[in-house]
């Protein structure tokens, strides 16, 4: 969230969500990239959340205000409302989308904390009270450690106190002071969490400089988004849900015209929540809890406008008044009108079934990235991001470059809230596609357009440099590299390596060495820096130093690069007339790598457009074949 708030998009800032990140680390430690384990844990979290939601609901019925009101129906009310929440399709994103464990795990600890608070308030044992208060605090801290919006849990406690434990017309001055003090401490807690995560909690306003909306426009737009959320919650049809949505930004109360009506609707719902604290506490709590827990992500912070998983925590009690109202109707008509009673029960059962079925259907969209983005195109056909992501999937995984090009061209015809950024993504994708198709002039053309559309993207500029090098436009590539190295706030060591690569190819060896030495300052133990120092001495025809630095690099570098460096060592030995060393390295690669891996790597290197080393590939392949034949002859003899 720090990255999202402070920059408007992820630019390398790290999240500070240690509890959720620890769970991901444990998942990785046990199952590496096998997604089954991640989905299993997410499902367990969802089940635990549902269990404690049910238990917390039962505790609410024991509070001062509700005690005795739903004595015969409290279990069925709690079960029905919890089931509706647990099987609802709007929770799919919070459960199925692996990274949204941050939201679901925060909600899990949040509801556990609320349950423990209710248990502490309702127990008469001092020992048990202290125990449950301790678990309450622990649960709240763990929730905040998963996601920052959980910092609102003290305000939820105050809301429960006001609605379920005290009659408003009988609240004493002492209790009023307690609520004032509690509210103040809650605000201080939230501010403390903000300082912990962001250092400057008021610095978030700078994030609007990178958003296509102002604070006022965001607040107006969120009113319309709340209405969309309510539609998704109470009209659970699978086609209503998507990983992205077409949301037009509200520029004023009348643009679009639904802004004012949405603002009035949201305001009216809040008024209903406040006015019904005494008469209908469950309805009041459900409404106020929902909006209270949207405060962090759906008000003043310059985050993305809409995500369905943001409803995971706020919607927990939203079905409680629905369930209670249903049971009131059933009790009313039980002995008066059997036909109407049966109709009510059938409608409730059908709604429950259709809600679960919509979730079942929605999860088919999450089967693969392809099905996810195809479904998103159906729901949000005017959002270019859907086409861009589907296009990226096609060229990265399937090599379907022509389809990918067509999807990106379609994306360029669509309006976006961030038009410059969206155009950059499409142009950059087109550049990559044409690079793969070996149409390098077109790649350069789209690379330039991508950089012009959004000059702040280092990744796009880097890709443009690769295209320039592929067409041997060395001077232009150097100019772009200088922008990356000298004009950007964040210096990446990769840019230094590329500058050294370029200078070596241009014969400017001393300048190349200066950039390699700069890379050591950024990362003194980096094996790639030693590798480039070896390349520098290769160009100087210094056999011993080339040999020395490349062998140092091999010890700490990836296996695929190890094979490449052995090829360089062989080339270096042949160039120096050290055939004994060449044969030594040839035997080494034959003992460590299979023939298919070796020859596939050679094919890959032969296709490179701007190689750091110009190999004598025929000599290399012939030497390998000769070594194989020689070994076979010795074995046969």
PDB file of C-alpha atoms in Angstrom, residues 59 68 98 130 172 194 197 271 281 321-322 324 374 561 566:
ATOM      1  CA  UNK A  59     -22.000 -13.430  21.198  1.00  0.00           C
ATOM      2  CA  UNK A  68     -33.567 -12.454  24.938  1.00  0.00           C
ATOM      3  CA  UNK A  98      -3.660 -15.697  -3.896  1.00  0.00           C
ATOM      4  CA  UNK A 130      -7.901 -10.855  31.067  1.00  0.00           C
ATOM      5  CA  UNK A 172     -23.800   8.534  31.879  1.00  0.00           C
ATOM      6  CA  UNK A 194       0.356   5.119   9.714  1.00  0.00           C
ATOM      7  CA  UNK A 197       4.060   1.984   7.748  1.00  0.00           C
ATOM      8  CA  UNK A 271     -28.749   8.119   8.058  1.00  0.00           C
ATOM      9  CA  UNK A 281     -29.525  -2.384  16.289  1.00  0.00           C
ATOM     10  CA  UNK A 321     -30.200  -7.978   9.509  1.00  0.00           C
ATOM     11  CA  UNK A 322     -31.310  -9.818   6.343  1.00  0.00           C
ATOM     12  CA  UNK A 324     -32.922 -11.642  11.284  1.00  0.00           C
ATOM     13  CA  UNK A 374     -11.380 -13.106 -21.188  1.00  0.00           C
ATOM     14  CA  UNK A 561      25.016 -18.383 -16.943  1.00  0.00           C
ATOM     15  CA  UNK A 566      32.375 -21.707 -19.749  1.00  0.00           C
TER      16      UNK A 566
END
